[in-house]
Amino acid sequence: MAVDAGSIPELDQKKYDADEQVKIICLGDSAVGKSKLMERFLMDEYRPQQLSTYALTLYKHAATVGNKTIAVDFWDTAGQERFQNMHPSYYHKAHACIMVFDVQRKLTYKNLANWYKELREYRPEIPCCVVANKIDADMKVTQRSFNFGKKQGLPFYFVSAADGTNVVKMFRDMIKRAVEYKQNPSDFMDEVMQELENFDLEKKDNSEAEEDGLKAESPELV
Ligand SMILES: Nc1nc2c(ncn2[C@@H]2O[C@H](COP(=O)(O)OP(=O)(O)OP(=O)(O)O)[C@@H](O)[C@H]2O)c(=O)[nH]1
Ligand SMILES: [Mg+2]
């Protein structure tokens, strides 16, 4: 069936052209502002795709890191408290994780320890950060110190999805770290996956080159 090139969304085209693809997940209690943060960051171009089975929203974004185009898949779930634990596929092949709590609800900060523990069961090495959201509601909280994650060396950000404070910086940093991780994984299985991916790409390049050669020699095949 013919495909009308005009009907292919621009984002898909960018993704097709991307040099690299990364997956970034977001963790945290319900209503801490995970979805609002993503929406704030992707405001001008977000295209949510609802997969109702797991109440999962995938946000696709094309970023530029250095001189490369990066296709970023942001994964977000709704109403996590109903599921208690995340489905393992949520963590599968994630390259970075953004852990969010609500500065106005202490329990969401305490629960970071549970989220972090679960994350590390599935993804022991990926870059992760701690995000204190909703600082617009009480700017005084930025004077306080939140030590969770310090021991593990996790970067910390005070942000507000409502007024945009620090949102772009936090996401850009995490995209960069996701790309760095993908290119230099410190987890053995990820190293294997990256090798396989490179191998596939090489194979594809070779077969394309062969095909081009064939076309040049046999013009009737064109
Ligand atoms: N004041 C303030 N409210 C916020 C901020 N971010 C989110 N909210 C509010 O917090 C509520 C929850 O935000 P969501 O983004 O839906 O939370 P979530 O973490 O995605 O929640 P689940 O999908 O249930 O897991 C909404 O009413 C938002 O308007 C913020 O930065 N400041
Ligand atoms: Mg949500």
mmCIF file of N, CA and C in Angstrom, residues 69-147:
data_model
loop_
_atom_site.group_PDB
_atom_site.id
_atom_site.type_symbol
_atom_site.label_atom_id
_atom_site.label_comp_id
_atom_site.label_asym_id
_atom_site.label_seq_id
_atom_site.Cartn_x
_atom_site.Cartn_y
_atom_site.Cartn_z
ATOM 1 N N THR A 69 21.479 13.777 16.746
ATOM 2 C CA THR A 69 20.043 13.794 17.027
ATOM 3 C C THR A 69 19.700 12.558 17.831
ATOM 4 N N ILE A 70 19.045 12.779 18.942
ATOM 5 C CA ILE A 70 18.706 11.672 19.829
ATOM 6 C C ILE A 70 17.188 11.524 19.897
ATOM 7 N N ALA A 71 16.718 10.310 19.627
ATOM 8 C CA ALA A 71 15.290 10.033 19.805
ATOM 9 C C ALA A 71 15.102 9.572 21.247
ATOM 10 N N VAL A 72 14.327 10.344 21.990
ATOM 11 C CA VAL A 72 14.128 10.011 23.413
ATOM 12 C C VAL A 72 12.712 9.492 23.616
ATOM 13 N N ASP A 73 12.604 8.348 24.258
ATOM 14 C CA ASP A 73 11.300 7.841 24.680
ATOM 15 C C ASP A 73 11.182 8.069 26.174
ATOM 16 N N PHE A 74 10.237 8.921 26.575
ATOM 17 C CA PHE A 74 9.967 9.099 28.002
ATOM 18 C C PHE A 74 8.798 8.198 28.362
ATOM 19 N N TRP A 75 8.979 7.399 29.388
ATOM 20 C CA TRP A 75 7.907 6.494 29.823
ATOM 21 C C TRP A 75 7.296 7.029 31.112
ATOM 22 N N ASP A 76 5.980 7.046 31.125
ATOM 23 C CA ASP A 76 5.274 7.561 32.294
ATOM 24 C C ASP A 76 4.086 6.642 32.580
ATOM 25 N N THR A 77 3.836 6.374 33.838
ATOM 26 C CA THR A 77 2.655 5.551 34.157
ATOM 27 C C THR A 77 1.680 6.364 34.979
ATOM 28 N N ALA A 78 0.460 5.923 34.987
ATOM 29 C CA ALA A 78 -0.568 6.629 35.755
ATOM 30 C C ALA A 78 -0.994 5.787 36.950
ATOM 31 N N GLY A 79 -1.246 6.470 38.050
ATOM 32 C CA GLY A 79 -1.816 5.806 39.220
ATOM 33 C C GLY A 79 -0.997 4.622 39.702
ATOM 34 N N GLN A 80 0.302 4.846 39.907
ATOM 35 C CA GLN A 80 1.175 3.730 40.272
ATOM 36 C C GLN A 80 0.800 3.079 41.589
ATOM 37 N N GLU A 81 0.177 3.862 42.481
ATOM 38 C CA GLU A 81 -0.128 3.288 43.798
ATOM 39 C C GLU A 81 -1.091 2.103 43.661
ATOM 40 N N ARG A 82 -1.839 2.088 42.587
ATOM 41 C CA ARG A 82 -2.782 0.977 42.397
ATOM 42 C C ARG A 82 -2.045 -0.313 42.082
ATOM 43 N N PHE A 83 -0.862 -0.188 41.508
ATOM 44 C CA PHE A 83 -0.139 -1.394 41.072
ATOM 45 C C PHE A 83 0.919 -1.841 42.081
ATOM 46 N N GLN A 84 1.196 -1.001 43.077
ATOM 47 C CA GLN A 84 2.235 -1.284 44.086
ATOM 48 C C GLN A 84 3.629 -1.315 43.471
ATOM 49 N N ASN A 85 3.860 -2.272 42.587
ATOM 50 C CA ASN A 85 5.162 -2.336 41.937
ATOM 51 C C ASN A 85 4.972 -2.065 40.459
ATOM 52 N N MET A 86 6.064 -1.617 39.857
ATOM 53 C CA MET A 86 5.994 -1.401 38.421
ATOM 54 C C MET A 86 6.179 -2.720 37.697
ATOM 55 N N HIS A 87 5.559 -2.811 36.535
ATOM 56 C CA HIS A 87 5.760 -3.987 35.697
ATOM 57 C C HIS A 87 7.225 -4.005 35.246
ATOM 58 N N PRO A 88 7.874 -5.186 35.257
ATOM 59 C CA PRO A 88 9.311 -5.231 34.887
ATOM 60 C C PRO A 88 9.606 -4.613 33.525
ATOM 61 N N SER A 89 8.633 -4.688 32.603
ATOM 62 C CA SER A 89 8.910 -4.153 31.264
ATOM 63 C C SER A 89 9.119 -2.637 31.305
ATOM 64 N N TYR A 90 8.611 -2.011 32.359
ATOM 65 C CA TYR A 90 8.814 -0.564 32.494
ATOM 66 C C TYR A 90 10.310 -0.247 32.604
ATOM 67 N N TYR A 91 11.034 -1.100 33.316
ATOM 68 C CA TYR A 91 12.464 -0.882 33.534
ATOM 69 C C TYR A 91 13.323 -1.380 32.371
ATOM 70 N N HIS A 92 12.764 -2.304 31.599
ATOM 71 C CA HIS A 92 13.525 -2.991 30.573
ATOM 72 C C HIS A 92 14.234 -2.015 29.626
ATOM 73 N N LYS A 93 15.536 -2.157 29.529
ATOM 74 C CA LYS A 93 16.352 -1.344 28.623
ATOM 75 C C LYS A 93 16.259 0.161 28.860
ATOM 76 N N ALA A 94 15.900 0.580 30.071
ATOM 77 C CA ALA A 94 15.895 2.020 30.365
ATOM 78 C C ALA A 94 17.345 2.493 30.501
ATOM 79 N N HIS A 95 17.599 3.723 30.049
ATOM 80 C CA HIS A 95 18.967 4.247 30.087
ATOM 81 C C HIS A 95 19.162 5.313 31.168
ATOM 82 N N ALA A 96 18.067 5.790 31.736
ATOM 83 C CA ALA A 96 18.167 6.761 32.824
ATOM 84 C C ALA A 96 16.832 6.803 33.551
ATOM 85 N N CYS A 97 16.885 7.276 34.800
ATOM 86 C CA CYS A 97 15.661 7.323 35.599
ATOM 87 C C CYS A 97 15.562 8.645 36.356
ATOM 88 N N ILE A 98 14.362 9.223 36.319
ATOM 89 C CA ILE A 98 14.093 10.465 37.044
ATOM 90 C C ILE A 98 13.164 10.105 38.207
ATOM 91 N N MET A 99 13.628 10.315 39.438
ATOM 92 C CA MET A 99 12.820 9.966 40.611
ATOM 93 C C MET A 99 12.257 11.237 41.222
ATOM 94 N N VAL A 100 10.936 11.294 41.329
ATOM 95 C CA VAL A 100 10.286 12.547 41.726
ATOM 96 C C VAL A 100 9.588 12.411 43.081
ATOM 97 N N PHE A 101 9.691 13.465 43.919
ATOM 98 C CA PHE A 101 8.821 13.547 45.092
ATOM 99 C C PHE A 101 8.216 14.944 45.174
ATOM 100 N N ASP A 102 7.200 15.049 46.038
ATOM 101 C CA ASP A 102 6.459 16.301 46.193
ATOM 102 C C ASP A 102 6.921 16.964 47.490
ATOM 103 N N VAL A 103 7.482 18.166 47.391
ATOM 104 C CA VAL A 103 8.050 18.815 48.590
ATOM 105 C C VAL A 103 6.990 19.076 49.662
ATOM 106 N N GLN A 104 5.741 19.008 49.271
ATOM 107 C CA GLN A 104 4.692 19.267 50.255
ATOM 108 C C GLN A 104 4.186 18.000 50.946
ATOM 109 N N ARG A 105 4.634 16.856 50.468
ATOM 110 C CA ARG A 105 4.178 15.605 51.101
ATOM 111 C C ARG A 105 5.382 14.746 51.463
ATOM 112 N N LYS A 106 5.662 14.736 52.776
ATOM 113 C CA LYS A 106 6.815 14.044 53.321
ATOM 114 C C LYS A 106 6.859 12.568 52.917
ATOM 115 N N LEU A 107 5.690 11.943 52.897
ATOM 116 C CA LEU A 107 5.641 10.512 52.601
ATOM 117 C C LEU A 107 6.219 10.204 51.214
ATOM 118 N N THR A 108 6.012 11.119 50.285
ATOM 119 C CA THR A 108 6.513 10.874 48.924
ATOM 120 C C THR A 108 8.043 10.908 48.898
ATOM 121 N N TYR A 109 8.618 11.673 49.858
ATOM 122 C CA TYR A 109 10.085 11.711 49.993
ATOM 123 C C TYR A 109 10.569 10.416 50.630
ATOM 124 N N LYS A 110 9.874 9.986 51.674
ATOM 125 C CA LYS A 110 10.251 8.741 52.361
ATOM 126 C C LYS A 110 10.195 7.550 51.406
ATOM 127 N N ASN A 111 9.190 7.572 50.535
ATOM 128 C CA ASN A 111 9.003 6.435 49.616
ATOM 129 C C ASN A 111 10.069 6.350 48.518
ATOM 130 N N LEU A 112 10.893 7.384 48.389
ATOM 131 C CA LEU A 112 11.947 7.328 47.363
ATOM 132 C C LEU A 112 12.838 6.101 47.584
ATOM 133 N N ALA A 113 13.057 5.762 48.858
ATOM 134 C CA ALA A 113 13.917 4.611 49.169
ATOM 135 C C ALA A 113 13.358 3.335 48.526
ATOM 136 N N ASN A 114 12.029 3.181 48.566
ATOM 137 C CA ASN A 114 11.414 1.984 47.949
ATOM 138 C C ASN A 114 11.561 1.999 46.435
ATOM 139 N N TRP A 115 11.302 3.185 45.869
ATOM 140 C CA TRP A 115 11.427 3.295 44.403
ATOM 141 C C TRP A 115 12.859 2.998 43.959
ATOM 142 N N TYR A 116 13.802 3.532 44.732
ATOM 143 C CA TYR A 116 15.205 3.366 44.349
ATOM 144 C C TYR A 116 15.624 1.897 44.450
ATOM 145 N N LYS A 117 15.128 1.239 45.496
ATOM 146 C CA LYS A 117 15.473 -0.165 45.690
ATOM 147 C C LYS A 117 14.956 -0.987 44.493
ATOM 148 N N GLU A 118 13.703 -0.717 44.127
ATOM 149 C CA GLU A 118 13.132 -1.473 43.004
ATOM 150 C C GLU A 118 13.882 -1.169 41.699
ATOM 151 N N LEU A 119 14.200 0.104 41.501
ATOM 152 C CA LEU A 119 14.949 0.476 40.291
ATOM 153 C C LEU A 119 16.248 -0.325 40.196
ATOM 154 N N ARG A 120 16.989 -0.373 41.308
ATOM 155 C CA ARG A 120 18.302 -1.025 41.283
ATOM 156 C C ARG A 120 18.217 -2.536 41.136
ATOM 157 N N GLU A 121 17.044 -3.119 41.470
ATOM 158 C CA GLU A 121 16.889 -4.560 41.232
ATOM 159 C C GLU A 121 16.902 -4.848 39.732
ATOM 160 N N TYR A 122 16.303 -3.940 38.977
ATOM 161 C CA TYR A 122 16.205 -4.162 37.532
ATOM 162 C C TYR A 122 17.334 -3.505 36.746
ATOM 163 N N ARG A 123 17.704 -2.314 37.193
ATOM 164 C CA ARG A 123 18.698 -1.541 36.440
ATOM 165 C C ARG A 123 19.767 -1.053 37.413
ATOM 166 N N PRO A 124 20.744 -1.936 37.731
ATOM 167 C CA PRO A 124 21.703 -1.608 38.795
ATOM 168 C C PRO A 124 22.580 -0.393 38.520
ATOM 169 N N GLU A 125 22.792 -0.060 37.261
ATOM 170 C CA GLU A 125 23.825 0.949 36.972
ATOM 171 C C GLU A 125 23.349 2.219 36.278
ATOM 172 N N ILE A 126 22.110 2.272 35.847
ATOM 173 C CA ILE A 126 21.748 3.445 35.016
ATOM 174 C C ILE A 126 21.774 4.749 35.823
ATOM 175 N N PRO A 127 22.074 5.858 35.148
ATOM 176 C CA PRO A 127 22.063 7.154 35.829
ATOM 177 C C PRO A 127 20.672 7.451 36.381
ATOM 178 N N CYS A 128 20.653 8.079 37.533
ATOM 179 C CA CYS A 128 19.378 8.386 38.186
ATOM 180 C C CYS A 128 19.527 9.739 38.878
ATOM 181 N N CYS A 129 18.433 10.458 39.044
ATOM 182 C CA CYS A 129 18.496 11.707 39.796
ATOM 183 C C CYS A 129 17.279 11.812 40.710
ATOM 184 N N VAL A 130 17.372 12.705 41.691
ATOM 185 C CA VAL A 130 16.260 12.950 42.608
ATOM 186 C C VAL A 130 15.706 14.343 42.314
ATOM 187 N N VAL A 131 14.384 14.406 42.156
ATOM 188 C CA VAL A 131 13.751 15.663 41.792
ATOM 189 C C VAL A 131 12.719 16.058 42.846
ATOM 190 N N ALA A 132 12.917 17.249 43.436
ATOM 191 C CA ALA A 132 11.958 17.784 44.405
ATOM 192 C C ALA A 132 11.027 18.712 43.640
ATOM 193 N N ASN A 133 9.778 18.276 43.449
ATOM 194 C CA ASN A 133 8.850 19.061 42.622
ATOM 195 C C ASN A 133 7.907 19.911 43.488
ATOM 196 N N LYS A 134 7.300 20.879 42.850
ATOM 197 C CA LYS A 134 6.288 21.793 43.422
ATOM 198 C C LYS A 134 6.901 22.850 44.343
ATOM 199 N N ILE A 135 8.123 23.280 44.041
ATOM 200 C CA ILE A 135 8.744 24.293 44.913
ATOM 201 C C ILE A 135 8.021 25.637 44.798
ATOM 202 N N ASP A 136 7.215 25.813 43.731
ATOM 203 C CA ASP A 136 6.456 27.074 43.592
ATOM 204 C C ASP A 136 5.475 27.246 44.755
ATOM 205 N N ALA A 137 5.042 26.116 45.330
ATOM 206 C CA ALA A 137 4.050 26.196 46.401
ATOM 207 C C ALA A 137 4.658 26.707 47.701
ATOM 208 N N ASP A 138 5.971 26.564 47.859
ATOM 209 C CA ASP A 138 6.619 27.022 49.084
ATOM 210 C C ASP A 138 8.123 27.132 48.825
ATOM 211 N N MET A 139 8.548 28.332 48.412
ATOM 212 C CA MET A 139 9.944 28.508 48.030
ATOM 213 C C MET A 139 10.928 28.247 49.180
ATOM 214 N N LYS A 140 10.418 28.332 50.404
ATOM 215 C CA LYS A 140 11.303 28.134 51.575
ATOM 216 C C LYS A 140 11.929 26.733 51.588
ATOM 217 N N VAL A 141 11.262 25.775 50.955
ATOM 218 C CA VAL A 141 11.796 24.402 50.993
ATOM 219 C C VAL A 141 13.176 24.303 50.348
ATOM 220 N N THR A 142 13.482 25.264 49.487
ATOM 221 C CA THR A 142 14.781 25.176 48.806
ATOM 222 C C THR A 142 15.941 25.458 49.775
ATOM 223 N N GLN A 143 15.616 25.976 50.966
ATOM 224 C CA GLN A 143 16.657 26.181 51.992
ATOM 225 C C GLN A 143 16.968 24.864 52.713
ATOM 226 N N ARG A 144 16.006 23.949 52.635
ATOM 227 C CA ARG A 144 16.190 22.694 53.377
ATOM 228 C C ARG A 144 17.072 21.741 52.603
ATOM 229 N N SER A 145 17.702 20.816 53.357
ATOM 230 C CA SER A 145 18.498 19.845 52.599
ATOM 231 C C SER A 145 17.817 18.487 52.647
ATOM 232 N N PHE A 146 17.776 17.874 51.497
ATOM 233 C CA PHE A 146 17.174 16.553 51.353
ATOM 234 C C PHE A 146 18.315 15.600 51.025
ATOM 235 N N ASN A 147 18.613 14.747 51.979
ATOM 236 C CA ASN A 147 19.845 13.966 51.825
ATOM 237 C C ASN A 147 19.710 12.659 51.066
#
